[in-house]
Tab-separated table of C-alpha atoms in Angstrom:
chain	number	residue	atom	x	y	z
D	1	MET	CA	-64.408	-42.702	-17.949
D	2	LYS	CA	-61.561	-44.222	-19.953
D	3	ALA	CA	-61.243	-40.991	-21.942
D	4	ILE	CA	-61.058	-38.952	-18.747
D	5	ALA	CA	-58.441	-41.341	-17.298
D	6	SER	CA	-56.379	-41.019	-20.470
D	7	ILE	CA	-56.463	-37.226	-20.289
D	8	ILE	CA	-55.374	-37.328	-16.648
D	9	LEU	CA	-52.523	-39.677	-17.559
D	10	ILE	CA	-51.359	-37.362	-20.375
D	11	TYR	CA	-51.319	-34.357	-18.037
D	12	ALA	CA	-49.437	-36.355	-15.434
D	13	LEU	CA	-46.797	-37.256	-18.009
D	14	LEU	CA	-46.509	-33.646	-19.147
D	15	TRP	CA	-45.794	-32.579	-15.586
D	16	THR	CA	-43.402	-35.456	-14.918
D	17	VAL	CA	-41.150	-34.915	-17.942
D	18	PRO	CA	-40.097	-31.364	-16.949
D	19	ALA	CA	-39.465	-32.565	-13.400
D	20	LEU	CA	-37.127	-35.266	-14.679
D	21	ALA	CA	-35.446	-32.787	-17.017
D	22	GLN	CA	-34.510	-30.600	-14.056
D	23	LYS	CA	-31.608	-32.894	-13.161
D	24	ASP	CA	-28.564	-30.639	-13.206
D	25	THR	CA	-25.191	-31.924	-14.473
D	26	ILE	CA	-22.091	-29.971	-13.444
D	27	THR	CA	-18.673	-30.857	-14.861
D	28	VAL	CA	-15.649	-29.784	-12.798
D	29	THR	CA	-11.994	-29.828	-13.844
D	30	GLY	CA	-8.668	-28.264	-12.896
D	31	THR	CA	-5.703	-28.859	-10.606
D	32	ARG	CA	-5.601	-32.559	-9.804
D	33	PHE	CA	-4.005	-32.480	-6.352
D	34	VAL	CA	-7.148	-30.680	-5.142
D	35	PHE	CA	-9.406	-33.464	-6.508
D	36	PRO	CA	-9.636	-35.491	-3.245
D	37	LEU	CA	-11.003	-32.420	-1.446
D	38	VAL	CA	-13.310	-31.471	-4.320
D	39	GLN	CA	-14.644	-35.038	-4.503
D	40	GLN	CA	-15.454	-34.867	-0.802
D	41	TRP	CA	-17.347	-31.615	-1.363
D	42	ILE	CA	-19.266	-33.282	-4.192
D	43	ASN	CA	-20.078	-36.387	-2.149
D	44	SER	CA	-21.276	-34.397	0.856
D	45	TYR	CA	-23.423	-32.081	-1.246
D	46	THR	CA	-25.045	-34.781	-3.394
D	47	ARG	CA	-26.063	-36.778	-0.319
D	48	GLN	CA	-28.412	-33.885	0.418
D	49	HIS	CA	-29.121	-33.087	-3.245
D	50	PRO	CA	-29.234	-36.360	-5.205
D	51	GLU	CA	-30.920	-34.570	-8.106
D	52	VAL	CA	-27.591	-32.856	-8.956
D	53	ILE	CA	-25.021	-34.832	-10.956
D	54	PHE	CA	-21.334	-33.901	-10.821
D	55	ARG	CA	-18.520	-35.033	-13.111
D	56	LEU	CA	-14.981	-34.449	-11.847
D	57	VAL	CA	-12.636	-34.878	-14.814
D	58	SER	CA	-8.922	-34.505	-15.507
D	59	PRO	CA	-7.881	-31.498	-17.621
D	60	ARG	CA	-6.754	-34.048	-20.224
D	61	ASP	CA	-10.211	-35.603	-20.452
D	62	PRO	CA	-12.108	-34.412	-23.574
D	63	ALA	CA	-15.036	-33.599	-21.264
D	64	ALA	CA	-12.905	-30.906	-19.615
D	65	ARG	CA	-13.535	-28.664	-22.623
D	66	GLU	CA	-17.193	-28.450	-21.574
D	67	ALA	CA	-16.521	-28.001	-17.846
D	68	LEU	CA	-18.599	-25.410	-16.034
D	69	VAL	CA	-16.230	-25.111	-13.065
D	70	HIS	CA	-12.453	-24.718	-13.103
D	71	ILE	CA	-10.197	-25.206	-10.077
D	72	SER	CA	-6.806	-23.463	-10.069
D	73	ALA	CA	-4.029	-23.518	-7.468
D	74	GLN	CA	-1.685	-20.873	-8.806
D	75	LYS	CA	-1.702	-17.098	-8.611
D	76	THR	CA	-3.454	-15.174	-11.357
D	77	ASN	CA	-3.468	-11.431	-11.916
D	78	GLU	CA	-6.366	-9.226	-12.958
D	79	ALA	CA	-5.272	-9.252	-16.603
D	80	GLN	CA	-5.731	-13.040	-16.672
D	81	ARG	CA	-9.249	-12.858	-15.266
D	82	SER	CA	-12.426	-12.359	-17.247
D	83	GLU	CA	-15.165	-9.990	-16.093
D	84	ASP	CA	-17.664	-12.656	-17.186
D	85	ASN	CA	-16.482	-15.039	-14.463
D	86	TYR	CA	-16.628	-15.387	-10.709
D	87	TYR	CA	-13.286	-16.138	-9.023
D	88	ILE	CA	-13.753	-17.481	-5.527
D	89	GLU	CA	-10.932	-18.509	-3.192
D	90	VAL	CA	-12.027	-21.686	-1.420
D	91	ALA	CA	-8.869	-22.936	0.331
D	92	ARG	CA	-5.159	-22.403	0.882
D	93	TYR	CA	-2.268	-24.822	0.632
D	94	ALA	CA	1.436	-24.995	1.413
D	95	LEU	CA	4.366	-26.440	-0.507
D	96	LEU	CA	7.096	-28.100	1.522
D	97	PRO	CA	10.559	-29.300	0.494
D	98	VAL	CA	10.882	-33.048	0.993
D	99	ALA	CA	13.565	-35.709	0.783
D	100	ASN	CA	13.819	-39.461	0.765
D	101	ILE	CA	14.186	-40.653	4.365
D	102	LYS	CA	17.688	-41.981	3.532
D	103	SER	CA	18.873	-38.703	2.037
D	104	SER	CA	21.360	-36.605	3.972
D	105	TYR	CA	18.858	-33.742	3.586
D	106	ALA	CA	16.037	-35.592	5.383
D	107	GLY	CA	15.122	-33.577	8.460
D	108	LYS	CA	18.136	-31.275	7.999
D	109	PRO	CA	17.165	-27.651	8.746
D	110	LEU	CA	18.136	-25.264	5.948
D	111	PRO	CA	17.713	-21.487	5.699
D	112	GLU	CA	15.673	-20.135	2.813
D	113	LYS	CA	18.750	-19.154	0.793
D	114	GLU	CA	20.181	-22.681	0.929
D	115	LEU	CA	16.808	-24.201	0.075
D	116	ARG	CA	16.680	-22.051	-3.021
D	117	ALA	CA	20.183	-23.173	-4.041
D	118	LEU	CA	19.139	-26.809	-3.562
D	119	TYR	CA	16.480	-26.549	-6.261
D	120	PHE	CA	17.818	-23.890	-8.594
D	121	ASP	CA	21.629	-23.784	-8.295
D	122	ARG	CA	23.298	-25.581	-11.198
D	123	GLU	CA	26.561	-26.126	-9.307
D	124	PRO	CA	27.287	-29.749	-8.260
D	125	ALA	CA	26.037	-30.556	-4.752
D	126	SER	CA	28.524	-31.490	-2.040
D	127	GLN	CA	26.351	-34.519	-1.125
D	128	PRO	CA	24.477	-37.085	-3.255
D	129	LEU	CA	21.472	-35.232	-4.599
D	130	THR	CA	18.827	-35.743	-7.264
D	131	VAL	CA	16.152	-33.064	-7.580
D	132	TYR	CA	12.815	-34.239	-8.958
D	133	ASN	CA	10.259	-31.989	-10.622
D	134	ARG	CA	7.039	-32.480	-12.590
D	135	LYS	CA	7.471	-32.852	-16.340
D	136	GLU	CA	4.208	-31.013	-16.878
D	137	LYS	CA	4.089	-27.285	-16.175
D	138	SER	CA	1.393	-27.287	-13.511
D	139	CYS	CA	0.212	-25.291	-10.514
D	140	ALA	CA	2.462	-26.693	-7.778
D	141	PRO	CA	5.875	-26.390	-9.507
D	142	VAL	CA	4.955	-23.016	-11.027
D	143	THR	CA	3.977	-21.739	-7.563
D	144	PHE	CA	7.090	-23.230	-5.940
D	145	ALA	CA	9.407	-21.616	-8.499
D	146	ALA	CA	7.616	-18.256	-8.349
D	147	PHE	CA	8.060	-18.132	-4.572
D	148	TYR	CA	11.833	-18.138	-5.101
D	149	GLY	CA	11.650	-15.579	-7.898
D	150	ALA	CA	12.216	-18.212	-10.572
D	151	ALA	CA	10.296	-19.951	-13.349
D	152	PHE	CA	9.182	-23.556	-13.758
D	153	GLU	CA	11.987	-24.129	-16.291
D	154	ASP	CA	14.593	-23.029	-13.724
D	155	ILE	CA	14.002	-25.981	-11.405
D	156	LYS	CA	16.920	-28.338	-11.945
D	157	GLY	CA	16.998	-32.120	-11.992
D	158	LYS	CA	14.868	-34.957	-13.328
D	159	GLN	CA	11.369	-34.416	-14.652
D	160	VAL	CA	8.703	-36.945	-13.712
D	161	PRO	CA	5.706	-37.730	-15.958
D	162	GLY	CA	2.360	-37.792	-14.200
D	163	ASP	CA	0.870	-35.857	-11.306
D	164	ASP	CA	2.065	-34.764	-7.856
D	165	GLN	CA	1.528	-38.248	-6.438
D	166	GLN	CA	3.846	-39.681	-9.089
D	167	LEU	CA	6.385	-37.014	-8.150
D	168	LEU	CA	6.226	-38.111	-4.524
D	169	LYS	CA	6.563	-41.767	-5.536
D	170	ALA	CA	9.792	-40.947	-7.424
D	171	VAL	CA	11.219	-39.466	-4.211
D	172	GLN	CA	10.186	-42.544	-2.224
D	173	GLU	CA	12.115	-44.789	-4.619
D	174	ASP	CA	15.410	-42.854	-4.771
D	175	PRO	CA	17.593	-42.492	-1.613
D	176	SER	CA	19.269	-39.384	-3.095
D	177	ALA	CA	15.991	-37.645	-3.972
D	178	VAL	CA	14.659	-34.250	-2.929
D	179	SER	CA	11.570	-32.501	-4.248
D	180	PHE	CA	8.529	-30.588	-2.982
D	181	ASN	CA	4.862	-31.374	-2.528
D	182	ASN	CA	1.686	-30.386	-0.734
D	183	PRO	CA	0.931	-31.598	2.818
D	184	GLY	CA	-2.104	-33.613	1.688
D	185	PHE	CA	0.274	-36.004	-0.113
D	186	ILE	CA	3.324	-35.708	2.157
D	187	TYR	CA	1.296	-36.846	5.174
D	188	ASP	CA	-0.962	-39.859	5.545
D	189	LEU	CA	-4.461	-38.437	5.988
D	190	SER	CA	-5.426	-41.154	8.477
D	191	SER	CA	-2.379	-41.335	10.748
D	192	ARG	CA	-1.478	-37.661	10.058
D	193	LEU	CA	2.207	-38.705	9.943
D	194	PRO	CA	4.611	-38.461	6.967
D	195	VAL	CA	4.058	-41.215	4.406
D	196	ARG	CA	6.535	-44.036	3.879
D	197	ASP	CA	10.150	-43.033	3.099
D	198	ILE	CA	9.400	-39.308	3.044
D	199	ALA	CA	10.826	-36.624	5.349
D	200	VAL	CA	10.278	-32.880	5.305
D	201	ILE	CA	13.318	-30.622	4.941
D	202	PRO	CA	12.604	-28.111	7.728
D	203	LEU	CA	13.157	-24.386	7.443
D	204	ASP	CA	15.966	-22.952	9.597
D	205	LEU	CA	14.280	-19.720	10.627
D	206	ASN	CA	17.165	-18.212	12.619
D	207	ASN	CA	20.014	-19.642	10.523
D	208	ASN	CA	21.737	-21.362	13.450
D	209	GLY	CA	21.983	-24.806	11.844
D	210	ARG	CA	19.710	-26.411	14.421
D	211	LEU	CA	16.020	-27.269	14.529
D	212	ASP	CA	14.861	-25.265	17.530
D	213	THR	CA	11.623	-25.933	19.354
D	214	ASP	CA	9.728	-23.128	17.612
D	215	GLU	CA	10.947	-24.415	14.232
D	216	ASN	CA	9.891	-28.014	14.829
D	217	PHE	CA	6.276	-28.104	13.667
D	218	TYR	CA	6.465	-30.839	11.017
D	219	GLY	CA	5.883	-33.888	13.231
D	220	ASN	CA	2.282	-34.414	12.196
D	221	LEU	CA	-0.171	-32.817	9.786
D	222	ASP	CA	-2.333	-31.150	12.420
D	223	GLN	CA	0.670	-29.534	14.108
D	224	LEU	CA	1.830	-28.233	10.737
D	225	ILE	CA	-1.605	-26.848	9.827
D	226	GLN	CA	-1.956	-25.059	13.150
D	227	ARG	CA	1.399	-23.322	12.701
D	228	LEU	CA	0.740	-22.361	9.082
D	229	GLU	CA	-2.650	-20.885	9.956
D	230	THR	CA	-1.607	-19.000	13.087
D	231	ALA	CA	2.027	-17.938	12.492
D	232	PRO	CA	3.147	-18.929	8.987
D	233	PRO	CA	6.914	-18.556	8.450
D	234	ALA	CA	7.737	-16.236	5.566
D	235	GLY	CA	9.973	-18.908	4.017
D	236	ILE	CA	7.169	-21.397	3.256
D	237	PRO	CA	5.208	-20.978	-0.012
D	238	LEU	CA	1.464	-20.544	0.531
D	239	GLU	CA	-1.087	-20.122	-2.242
D	240	ASN	CA	-4.870	-20.018	-2.672
D	241	VAL	CA	-7.100	-22.531	-4.403
D	242	THR	CA	-9.535	-20.670	-6.663
D	243	LEU	CA	-12.832	-21.857	-8.104
D	244	SER	CA	-14.106	-20.045	-11.202
D	245	TYR	CA	-17.259	-20.199	-13.308
D	246	LYS	CA	-19.257	-17.916	-15.593
D	247	ARG	CA	-21.641	-15.505	-13.905
D	248	ARG	CA	-24.519	-16.413	-16.214
D	249	LEU	CA	-24.515	-19.940	-14.776
D	250	ASP	CA	-26.172	-18.619	-11.617
D	251	THR	CA	-29.351	-18.565	-13.696
D	252	ASN	CA	-28.786	-21.593	-15.933
D	253	HIS	CA	-27.434	-23.856	-13.169
D	254	PRO	CA	-28.808	-22.683	-9.806
D	255	ALA	CA	-27.416	-25.805	-8.129
D	256	LEU	CA	-23.907	-24.582	-8.930
D	257	LYS	CA	-24.305	-21.430	-6.855
D	258	ASP	CA	-25.807	-23.490	-4.041
D	259	TRP	CA	-22.835	-25.898	-4.146
D	260	VAL	CA	-20.413	-22.973	-3.931
D	261	HIS	CA	-22.296	-21.698	-0.877
D	262	TYR	CA	-21.988	-25.170	0.632
D	263	ILE	CA	-18.204	-25.128	0.032
D	264	GLN	CA	-17.908	-21.728	1.709
D	265	SER	CA	-19.857	-22.861	4.772
D	266	ALA	CA	-19.937	-26.549	5.722
D	267	GLY	CA	-17.210	-27.411	3.215
D	268	ARG	CA	-14.670	-25.323	5.121
D	269	GLN	CA	-14.814	-27.853	7.938
D	270	GLN	CA	-13.309	-30.494	5.627
D	271	LEU	CA	-10.181	-28.555	4.606
D	272	HIS	CA	-7.915	-29.874	7.368
D	273	ASP	CA	-8.944	-33.464	6.674
D	274	PHE	CA	-7.181	-33.204	3.312
D	275	GLY	CA	-4.182	-31.099	4.394
D	276	PHE	CA	-5.524	-27.723	3.235
D	277	LEU	CA	-5.626	-24.477	5.190
D	278	GLN	CA	-8.438	-22.119	6.054
D	279	LEU	CA	-8.420	-18.801	4.225
D	280	PRO	CA	-7.446	-15.704	6.208
D	281	SER	CA	-10.505	-14.084	7.778
D	282	ARG	CA	-10.374	-11.046	5.463
D	283	GLN	CA	-10.442	-13.234	2.366
D	284	THR	CA	-13.390	-15.217	3.706
D	285	VAL	CA	-15.370	-11.984	4.155
D	286	LEU	CA	-14.552	-10.860	0.605
D	287	ASN	CA	-15.776	-14.172	-0.807
D	288	LYS	CA	-19.130	-13.806	0.929
D	289	VAL	CA	-19.754	-10.669	-1.080
D	290	LEU	CA	-19.795	-12.705	-4.345
């Protein structure tokens, strides 16, 4: 009987080991200002699938070299994309010009041409002005510059080490500061109001020097999101957030494909919570084909 029990125990162990080995580890890296949203997607998914382990790491982390998933928030063309990868748009975001609340530019409506001059014109400003930009060439400043037909290096002013949150902090601490950032950092995600000492520089759509009723949609985050999703002004930069991974991983890491499906379905309901926009309907349909 002891021999039979031992055999049963051995077989049980042989079946248990593969089951334990099926734990899937997925490392994700990329654009850091998207991390709060991505972390929420991870948390929500792993509550239902605790057998899947995610690691969300900075691009500077050595582990990023082994990442299976990359998140990008700047435009790429076909020449920059590999046929071996999936590229799936999962969200949209805006970039807004901002100023310190004490700046003469805080809440002052400016037409697109004057906004461009504010960030790229090398001539001395008529009012106290310090433009702040990221020191690191990253998605947000590259996208902001490209919108105005310029390059990252063309943005004038002081360069700030660190991420987009550090950039916003520099604006909060300098009464003469102007910069740009994404709504998820400009607005408090709980109160939905602008964070301390930060004001949006609104876009003067009709160039009349006033903030008319139809131009005044910056009061809270939900009002802003509704306008950007339903009738986005041409003068506000909008760009997609793209998730990419190698096609062969559908077989090697089936949980990855399932997580992407979660993002495209239930995960879409969390975009507004973090200041991101829904994709246009046509883009959503195209993604479902992948």
